Each structure stands twice: as C-alpha cells, then as structure tokens.
Amino acid sequence: MKIWFLEGYAGSRDTLNRVRIARFPFRVGRQEGLSLVLDSSGISRVHAEIQQDTAGLWVTDLNSTNGTFVNRKPVNGRQIVRSGDIVHFADIEFRLVSEAKTTGHNMKLTQQGIMDLPENMPKGSRELQQLLMDNLVTSVYQPIVDRESHTLHAFEMLGRGRHPELSESPLDLFRIAESMGLEIHLSELMRRTGMDLAAQSGLDMPFFTNIHPHEMKDPERLLVAMEALREGFPDMQIVLEMHEAAVAKREMLQHVKDRMSDADIKIAYDDFGSGQARLVELAEVPPDYVKLDISLMKEIDTAPPARQQMVRMLVNYAGEMNILVIAEGINSDGEAGFCDDLKIDLLQGYRYGRPEPLETEVQA
C-alpha cells in the first residue's frame, strides 16, 4: 500500500518538508482541525480536499477564492493526481510523492505544524504563475554593431515582465521563479516571445538569445526547446548564447554544438574571460561568436597592462580560429578606441544603444 506525502520547502530552499496524507478525506485550509492547516491570507477556510478510491488519488477544489492548481493548471471540480505532480493551494506549492523516503540530508517528517510548512512563499509567486499562464512578458533588444563599418550586425534579446503587480526586471522575476522551480519555464517563455516580436519586425539579421544557467543541467530539454524555436521561426537567424563553463564535459559541449548546427542555430560563448577561460574548449569546440565579458572590458583603455594583454591574447586567439569577437559593455570613447586598436569585430554597449523595443515598421 502506498504512503502519500505532500512535499515542499520551508523558509530556505535547502530544507525539504513532508506532510503525510494519513487519513481521507484529507482537507486543506485555514480552519483549525483540518488535516493540513495553512495560515495564509490567500488560503480559504476550507480550501481543498484529497480523496482516495480504487482509481487513485483525487484533488477537489472546494470553491476556494484563489484556486487549486495541478501542474500549474486550475482544478475545476475533481481531478486525479499522481506521484510527482505539483499541487498549488493558492500560491503555496507542494509536490505529491508516494512511498517517499523519510531519511536524508536536510529533511524532516511532519504531520502538522505550520512553522515547518512553506506558508511564506516568496512575494509575487501567485502573480508569477499568472504571468506564465497569460504570457505576460515582452522583450527589448540591444544592438550589436560592426566596429569597422559602424552598421548594425545583430540584436541581443532581453526578456522583461509586463505583469502589473510585478517588477519588469528579469533578475527580480527569475528570483521568484527559482524559488518555485519555474525558472526554465520563464526562460523558455521569454525566448519564444522575444523571437516572435523579432519576427514581426521584419528585420533580417542575427538575434542572440540567452538561457538560464539551470537549463544546462538538462541539456536535452534545452536542445529540444531550441529545435522547436527553429521550427517555429524557420527564416530567422538565431544565435544561442551559452557559457561554455556551464557544460562540464567537452563531449557534451560538442553534442550541443552539433545539434544546434543541424538546426541552423549559431553558438556564442557568453561572458568569456569572466572566470577561467577554457581555451581548450575554444579550440576544440569553436563557437561562431565569443563575447568578451563586461568585467573584462570595463575601462579597458585605462586598465592594468596585464588585463589589456589578456584581451589582446583572447582576440588574437579567436581570430586565428575564425571566431567573431564581440566586446560587451562598451560605454565610453576610450573603451571604443581600445577596441579599434585591437580590431575587435563587433561591439555592444550603451555607446551604441540601450535595450529598447523593436519598431515593427522597420525593415531590413
């Protein structure tokens, strides 16, 4: 016989808590005496219940004010649930698990006790769910210019939120999303929206798109998502920005590059020089572009000679490999002059334009 639990995080993302579903019906709400009492203003007095029959486990929303959700879809009436499903009571998230082990690092078993439950989900979690369901994101675009011709070469797409009760900043949105395990969903939505707006603009040039670092923990999902992006926008020039250090093994990095090449998607190594520059990967799995990190290029014209020499070395090395070099964060005439002296291919920074919406009337 299966033992069922609701599992979630409390306070810190490092502490996992399990609530055993010991008796049926298992009722959830603010009212004292229920199977699971959640002291949160977003929870109704008797919010939802879980029942069991021969078919399995069922969740029923009991006409709550803020809803019950399974895998981020609203429950209307009665819905069967399975181990691994994500269940939200309003903005409080749990994962349903069966036959859960009760031992492990940073884990504790509890039948009740709200101090041990995640009633204090990050502010804005409910709004973020709405943002994801209603596609409430947009994109701005920062130009990347050709140093020699001073012409526009490409745009980098940068996601922004447009939920009226949330910040538009991607940093703020991803902080909430990470606490809910939704950072990859948010990243994928921003990419699709950015590419859709770019396609509407009619511009025929490369569009650089970013990924969330956690996406490299599941490279196959990322590759499938990028291949789907290509299928949806067959005529767009797409460049995937990724940090080569996020891929632990060279073989996987080569696999990512091969799959993207098959999908006619170019690769840019982002933030190169921000840490330990992996020159072996640059040589053995060369990208189409390498972006020199802002921290490396900041005030490079007055930087210590050792840093200037490092930039020269990276630029020369990439040039020998026929890799286009992009200098990020070029904001001053002095920084631009240094890039001229080194004949860096492409430049990006406030000196050439801030991230702005695209004008759909503009044609290439």
Short mmCIF file of C-alpha atoms in Angstrom, two decimals:
data_model
loop_
_atom_site.label_atom_id
_atom_site.label_comp_id
_atom_site.label_asym_id
_atom_site.label_seq_id
_atom_site.Cartn_x
_atom_site.Cartn_y
_atom_site.Cartn_z
CA MET A 1 0.00 0.00 0.00
CA LYS A 2 1.33 3.39 -0.97
CA ILE A 3 2.10 6.08 1.56
CA TRP A 4 1.41 9.55 0.23
CA PHE A 5 3.06 12.83 1.14
CA LEU A 6 2.85 16.48 0.24
CA GLU A 7 6.41 17.74 -0.03
CA GLY A 8 7.65 21.33 -0.09
CA TYR A 9 10.31 23.79 1.04
CA ALA A 10 10.15 25.95 4.14
CA GLY A 11 11.99 29.22 4.59
CA SER A 12 15.18 28.07 2.89
CA ARG A 13 15.33 26.14 -0.34
CA ASP A 14 17.73 23.78 1.44
CA THR A 15 15.15 22.31 3.82
CA LEU A 16 12.60 19.87 2.46
CA ASN A 17 9.47 19.16 4.49
CA ARG A 18 7.00 16.29 4.08
CA VAL A 19 3.43 16.20 5.26
CA ARG A 20 1.98 12.70 5.36
CA ILE A 21 -1.51 12.23 3.95
CA ALA A 22 -2.55 9.86 6.72
CA ARG A 23 -6.38 9.87 6.53
CA PHE A 24 -9.03 10.53 3.93
CA PRO A 25 -10.64 12.85 3.21
CA PHE A 26 -7.53 14.97 3.67
CA ARG A 27 -8.72 18.57 3.87
CA VAL A 28 -6.58 21.69 3.45
CA GLY A 29 -7.41 25.22 4.57
CA ARG A 30 -7.10 27.88 7.26
CA GLN A 31 -9.69 26.35 9.58
CA GLU A 32 -8.40 24.71 12.74
CA GLY A 33 -8.82 20.97 12.90
CA LEU A 34 -8.29 20.28 9.19
CA SER A 35 -5.76 17.71 8.06
CA LEU A 36 -3.42 20.46 6.88
CA VAL A 37 -3.81 23.97 8.27
CA LEU A 38 -2.15 26.72 6.23
CA ASP A 39 -2.13 30.08 7.95
CA SER A 40 -2.06 32.26 4.86
CA SER A 41 -4.41 35.02 3.75
CA GLY A 42 -4.57 33.52 0.28
CA ILE A 43 -5.96 30.23 1.59
CA SER A 44 -9.73 29.77 2.05
CA ARG A 45 -11.13 28.42 5.34
CA VAL A 46 -11.74 25.03 3.73
CA HIS A 47 -9.74 25.28 0.53
CA ALA A 48 -9.45 21.80 -1.00
CA GLU A 49 -9.55 18.11 -0.18
CA ILE A 50 -7.76 14.98 -1.27
CA GLN A 51 -9.66 11.69 -1.57
CA GLN A 52 -8.61 8.16 -2.47
CA ASP A 53 -10.51 5.42 -4.32
CA THR A 54 -9.61 2.38 -6.43
CA ALA A 55 -8.57 4.65 -9.32
CA GLY A 56 -6.08 6.56 -7.22
CA LEU A 57 -5.79 9.94 -5.52
CA TRP A 58 -8.10 12.84 -6.35
CA VAL A 59 -7.87 16.57 -5.58
CA THR A 60 -11.04 18.65 -5.34
CA ASP A 61 -11.13 22.43 -5.07
CA LEU A 62 -13.83 23.40 -2.56
CA ASN A 63 -14.82 26.69 -4.19
CA SER A 64 -11.73 28.42 -2.85
CA THR A 65 -11.13 32.10 -3.54
CA ASN A 66 -7.66 31.75 -5.08
CA GLY A 67 -7.90 28.31 -6.59
CA THR A 68 -6.15 24.97 -6.53
CA PHE A 69 -3.74 24.04 -9.30
CA VAL A 70 -2.21 20.78 -10.50
CA ASN A 71 0.90 21.20 -12.61
CA ARG A 72 0.01 24.89 -12.79
CA LYS A 73 -3.39 24.29 -14.34
CA PRO A 74 -6.52 25.18 -12.35
CA VAL A 75 -8.58 22.38 -10.83
CA ASN A 76 -12.22 22.60 -11.82
CA GLY A 77 -14.12 20.16 -9.67
CA ARG A 78 -12.35 16.84 -9.14
CA GLN A 79 -9.02 15.86 -10.70
CA ILE A 80 -6.89 12.74 -10.40
CA VAL A 81 -3.29 13.27 -9.29
CA ARG A 82 -0.18 11.14 -9.46
CA SER A 83 3.15 10.95 -7.76
CA GLY A 84 5.37 13.79 -8.93
CA ASP A 85 2.53 16.22 -9.65
CA ILE A 86 2.92 19.82 -8.47
CA VAL A 87 -0.05 20.97 -6.40
CA HIS A 88 -0.64 24.61 -5.50
CA PHE A 89 -3.17 25.68 -2.91
CA ALA A 90 -3.40 29.34 -3.96
CA ASP A 91 0.28 30.34 -4.04
CA ILE A 92 1.55 27.61 -1.71
CA GLU A 93 3.35 24.88 -3.60
CA PHE A 94 3.73 21.19 -2.81
CA ARG A 95 4.85 18.16 -4.75
CA LEU A 96 2.80 14.98 -4.35
CA VAL A 97 5.02 11.94 -3.73
CA SER A 98 4.31 8.31 -2.92
CA GLU A 99 6.42 5.86 -0.95
CA ALA A 100 8.68 8.77 -0.01
CA LYS A 101 11.77 8.01 1.98
CA THR A 102 11.77 9.65 5.35
CA THR A 103 15.52 9.99 5.75
CA GLY A 104 18.00 12.18 4.02
CA HIS A 105 20.09 15.26 4.36
CA ASN A 106 18.22 18.41 5.41
CA MET A 107 14.89 16.57 5.54
CA LYS A 108 12.29 16.16 8.25
CA LEU A 109 8.91 14.46 8.51
CA THR A 110 5.98 16.32 9.99
CA GLN A 111 2.24 15.76 10.27
CA GLN A 112 1.44 19.36 11.00
CA GLY A 113 2.99 22.48 12.43
CA ILE A 114 2.83 25.50 10.22
CA MET A 115 6.29 26.63 11.26
CA ASP A 116 7.52 23.65 9.22
CA LEU A 117 5.43 24.39 6.14
CA PRO A 118 6.06 26.78 3.26
CA GLU A 119 3.31 29.21 4.05
CA ASN A 120 5.65 32.10 3.33
CA MET A 121 6.20 31.54 -0.36
CA PRO A 122 8.11 34.42 -1.97
CA LYS A 123 6.07 37.52 -2.54
CA GLY A 124 4.75 37.54 -6.06
CA SER A 125 4.57 33.77 -6.58
CA ARG A 126 0.86 33.85 -7.41
CA GLU A 127 1.42 36.73 -9.81
CA LEU A 128 4.30 34.88 -11.45
CA GLN A 129 2.02 31.90 -12.10
CA GLN A 130 -0.40 34.28 -13.80
CA LEU A 131 2.46 35.81 -15.80
CA LEU A 132 3.41 32.36 -17.10
CA MET A 133 -0.14 31.27 -17.86
CA ASP A 134 -1.06 34.53 -19.61
CA ASN A 135 2.31 35.08 -21.38
CA LEU A 136 2.79 38.44 -19.67
CA VAL A 137 6.33 39.00 -20.90
CA THR A 138 7.93 41.08 -23.62
CA SER A 139 11.42 41.70 -24.96
CA VAL A 140 13.81 44.56 -25.51
CA TYR A 141 16.72 44.46 -27.92
CA GLN A 142 20.25 45.81 -27.61
CA PRO A 143 22.17 46.44 -30.84
CA ILE A 144 25.46 44.75 -31.69
CA VAL A 145 27.35 46.82 -34.25
CA ASP A 146 30.14 46.15 -36.71
CA ARG A 147 33.19 48.05 -35.48
CA GLU A 148 34.64 48.73 -38.92
CA SER A 149 31.54 49.67 -40.91
CA HIS A 150 29.55 51.11 -37.96
CA THR A 151 26.49 49.23 -39.23
CA LEU A 152 24.01 47.16 -37.27
CA HIS A 153 25.05 43.50 -37.22
CA ALA A 154 22.62 41.90 -34.74
CA PHE A 155 20.40 42.35 -31.70
CA GLU A 156 20.52 40.64 -28.32
CA MET A 157 17.03 39.81 -26.98
CA LEU A 158 16.48 40.60 -23.30
CA GLY A 159 13.29 39.49 -21.59
CA ARG A 160 11.12 41.77 -19.48
CA GLY A 161 7.95 41.22 -17.47
CA ARG A 162 4.69 43.05 -18.02
CA HIS A 163 2.57 41.87 -15.11
CA PRO A 164 1.10 45.00 -13.47
CA GLU A 165 1.95 43.82 -9.95
CA LEU A 166 5.48 42.55 -10.62
CA SER A 167 8.77 44.18 -11.50
CA GLU A 168 9.66 44.08 -15.17
CA SER A 169 13.26 43.26 -14.22
CA PRO A 170 14.31 39.74 -15.26
CA LEU A 171 16.51 39.49 -12.18
CA ASP A 172 13.51 40.01 -9.90
CA LEU A 173 11.30 37.67 -11.92
CA PHE A 174 13.88 34.89 -12.03
CA ARG A 175 14.43 35.18 -8.27
CA ILE A 176 10.76 34.38 -7.71
CA ALA A 177 10.75 31.73 -10.44
CA GLU A 178 13.79 29.95 -8.99
CA SER A 179 12.12 29.66 -5.61
CA MET A 180 9.18 27.94 -7.30
CA GLY A 181 11.19 25.74 -9.66
CA LEU A 182 9.84 27.66 -12.68
CA GLU A 183 12.99 29.38 -13.90
CA ILE A 184 13.27 27.22 -17.03
CA HIS A 185 9.60 27.80 -17.90
CA LEU A 186 10.17 31.55 -17.60
CA SER A 187 13.33 31.42 -19.70
CA GLU A 188 11.60 29.43 -22.45
CA LEU A 189 8.65 31.84 -22.49
CA MET A 190 10.94 34.87 -22.78
CA ARG A 191 12.83 33.28 -25.67
CA ARG A 192 9.68 32.43 -27.61
CA THR A 193 8.20 35.88 -27.03
CA GLY A 194 11.43 37.64 -27.98
CA MET A 195 11.71 35.68 -31.21
CA ASP A 196 8.05 36.25 -32.05
CA LEU A 197 8.45 40.03 -31.69
CA ALA A 198 11.67 39.91 -33.68
CA ALA A 199 9.92 38.05 -36.49
CA GLN A 200 7.15 40.65 -36.54
CA SER A 201 9.73 43.42 -37.01
CA GLY A 202 10.75 42.11 -40.43
CA LEU A 203 14.45 42.55 -39.62
CA ASP A 204 16.78 40.12 -41.37
CA MET A 205 19.79 39.82 -39.05
CA PRO A 206 21.01 37.60 -36.21
CA PHE A 207 19.10 37.63 -32.94
CA PHE A 208 21.05 36.49 -29.87
CA THR A 209 19.05 34.68 -27.19
CA ASN A 210 20.07 33.83 -23.64
CA ILE A 211 19.50 30.80 -21.44
CA HIS A 212 19.12 30.41 -17.69
CA PRO A 213 22.13 28.63 -16.09
CA HIS A 214 19.86 25.86 -14.79
CA GLU A 215 18.94 24.93 -18.35
CA MET A 216 22.38 23.41 -18.79
CA LYS A 217 21.53 20.87 -16.07
CA ASP A 218 19.16 19.29 -18.60
CA PRO A 219 20.83 19.87 -21.98
CA GLU A 220 18.37 17.62 -23.83
CA ARG A 221 15.41 19.76 -22.79
CA LEU A 222 17.29 22.87 -23.89
CA LEU A 223 18.15 21.36 -27.26
CA VAL A 224 14.57 20.26 -27.87
CA ALA A 225 13.33 23.74 -26.94
CA MET A 226 15.80 25.38 -29.31
CA GLU A 227 14.88 22.99 -32.12
CA ALA A 228 11.22 23.85 -31.52
CA LEU A 229 12.17 27.55 -31.70
CA ARG A 230 13.80 26.92 -35.06
CA GLU A 231 10.74 25.05 -36.29
CA GLY A 232 8.52 27.95 -35.24
CA PHE A 233 10.76 30.56 -36.88
CA PRO A 234 12.37 28.82 -39.87
CA ASP A 235 13.59 32.02 -41.53
CA MET A 236 15.08 33.78 -38.51
CA GLN A 237 18.81 33.97 -37.80
CA ILE A 238 19.15 32.60 -34.25
CA VAL A 239 22.25 32.68 -32.06
CA LEU A 240 22.26 30.79 -28.76
CA GLU A 241 24.36 32.42 -26.04
CA MET A 242 25.76 29.96 -23.54
CA HIS A 243 28.56 29.88 -21.01
CA GLU A 244 30.95 27.16 -22.13
CA ALA A 245 31.99 26.58 -18.50
CA ALA A 246 28.41 25.54 -17.66
CA VAL A 247 28.98 22.33 -19.64
CA ALA A 248 31.17 20.03 -17.59
CA LYS A 249 32.32 17.70 -20.38
CA ARG A 250 33.75 18.64 -23.74
CA GLU A 251 31.81 15.79 -25.37
CA MET A 252 28.51 17.31 -24.24
CA LEU A 253 29.59 20.73 -25.46
CA GLN A 254 30.34 19.18 -28.85
CA HIS A 255 26.94 17.46 -28.83
CA VAL A 256 25.19 20.78 -28.12
CA LYS A 257 27.07 22.47 -30.94
CA ASP A 258 26.33 19.64 -33.40
CA ARG A 259 22.61 19.64 -32.63
CA MET A 260 22.42 23.40 -32.97
CA SER A 261 24.36 23.28 -36.22
CA ASP A 262 21.87 20.75 -37.58
CA ALA A 263 19.10 23.20 -36.65
CA ASP A 264 20.97 26.10 -38.30
CA ILE A 265 21.41 27.86 -34.94
CA LYS A 266 24.73 29.53 -34.26
CA ILE A 267 26.55 29.42 -30.93
CA ALA A 268 28.09 32.26 -28.91
CA TYR A 269 30.21 31.66 -25.81
CA ASP A 270 28.97 34.29 -23.37
CA ASP A 271 30.89 36.05 -20.58
CA PHE A 272 34.21 34.78 -21.89
CA GLY A 273 37.04 35.87 -19.65
CA SER A 274 34.81 36.37 -16.58
CA GLY A 275 36.41 33.39 -14.84
CA GLN A 276 38.73 30.69 -16.01
CA ALA A 277 38.70 30.98 -19.79
CA ARG A 278 38.60 27.45 -21.15
CA LEU A 279 40.85 27.86 -24.18
CA VAL A 280 40.84 24.13 -24.87
CA GLU A 281 37.07 24.25 -25.47
CA LEU A 282 37.50 27.38 -27.58
CA ALA A 283 39.95 25.46 -29.77
CA GLU A 284 38.29 22.02 -29.86
CA VAL A 285 34.64 23.14 -29.92
CA PRO A 286 34.87 26.58 -31.51
CA PRO A 287 31.72 28.72 -31.44
CA ASP A 288 30.60 31.14 -34.09
CA TYR A 289 31.00 34.07 -31.69
CA VAL A 290 32.77 34.72 -28.43
CA LYS A 291 31.55 37.57 -26.20
CA LEU A 292 34.21 39.16 -24.02
CA ASP A 293 32.75 39.75 -20.57
CA ILE A 294 31.77 43.20 -19.38
CA SER A 295 34.04 42.86 -16.34
CA LEU A 296 36.98 42.27 -18.67
CA MET A 297 36.19 45.24 -20.92
CA LYS A 298 35.16 47.80 -18.28
CA GLU A 299 37.51 50.81 -18.58
CA ILE A 300 39.85 48.61 -20.59
CA ASP A 301 41.60 51.68 -22.04
CA THR A 302 42.95 52.57 -18.56
CA ALA A 303 43.14 49.02 -17.17
CA PRO A 304 46.38 47.48 -15.89
CA PRO A 305 48.65 46.25 -18.70
CA ALA A 306 48.14 42.62 -17.66
CA ARG A 307 44.37 42.82 -18.32
CA GLN A 308 44.90 44.61 -21.61
CA GLN A 309 47.35 41.90 -22.66
CA MET A 310 44.83 39.21 -21.73
CA VAL A 311 42.24 40.83 -24.00
CA ARG A 312 44.78 41.05 -26.84
CA MET A 313 45.62 37.39 -26.40
CA LEU A 314 41.94 36.31 -26.46
CA VAL A 315 41.17 38.46 -29.51
CA ASN A 316 44.17 37.16 -31.43
CA TYR A 317 43.44 33.57 -30.47
CA ALA A 318 39.80 33.83 -31.54
CA GLY A 319 40.82 35.50 -34.78
CA GLU A 320 43.13 32.61 -35.63
CA MET A 321 40.14 30.28 -35.11
CA ASN A 322 37.90 32.43 -37.36
CA ILE A 323 35.61 33.18 -34.41
CA LEU A 324 33.90 36.58 -34.40
CA VAL A 325 34.65 38.54 -31.22
CA ILE A 326 32.06 40.74 -29.51
CA ALA A 327 33.18 43.20 -26.85
CA GLU A 328 30.37 43.77 -24.33
CA GLY A 329 29.84 46.79 -22.11
CA ILE A 330 31.48 49.36 -24.37
CA ASN A 331 30.19 52.63 -23.00
CA SER A 332 32.97 55.21 -23.49
CA ASP A 333 35.05 56.62 -26.32
CA GLY A 334 38.17 55.32 -24.61
CA GLU A 335 36.88 51.75 -24.49
CA ALA A 336 35.78 52.02 -28.14
CA GLY A 337 39.22 53.34 -29.11
CA PHE A 338 40.92 50.36 -27.47
CA CYS A 339 38.62 48.03 -29.44
CA ASP A 340 39.56 49.90 -32.64
CA ASP A 341 43.25 49.37 -31.91
CA LEU A 342 42.68 45.62 -31.47
CA LYS A 343 40.33 45.45 -34.46
CA ILE A 344 37.65 43.66 -32.42
CA ASP A 345 34.90 42.58 -34.82
CA LEU A 346 31.70 43.60 -33.05
CA LEU A 347 30.76 45.99 -30.23
CA GLN A 348 27.88 46.11 -27.78
CA GLY A 349 27.16 48.62 -25.03
CA TYR A 350 25.36 51.82 -24.14
CA ARG A 351 27.60 53.76 -26.53
CA TYR A 352 25.77 52.04 -29.38
CA GLY A 353 22.31 51.78 -27.91
CA ARG A 354 20.40 50.76 -24.84
CA PRO A 355 17.96 47.84 -24.82
CA GLU A 356 14.73 49.09 -26.41
CA PRO A 357 11.60 47.62 -28.01
CA LEU A 358 11.80 46.99 -31.74
CA GLU A 359 9.84 49.13 -34.14
CA THR A 360 7.72 46.69 -36.12
CA GLU A 361 7.68 49.05 -39.10
CA VAL A 362 11.45 48.84 -39.53
CA GLN A 363 12.51 46.67 -42.46
CA ALA A 364 15.98 45.23 -43.05
#
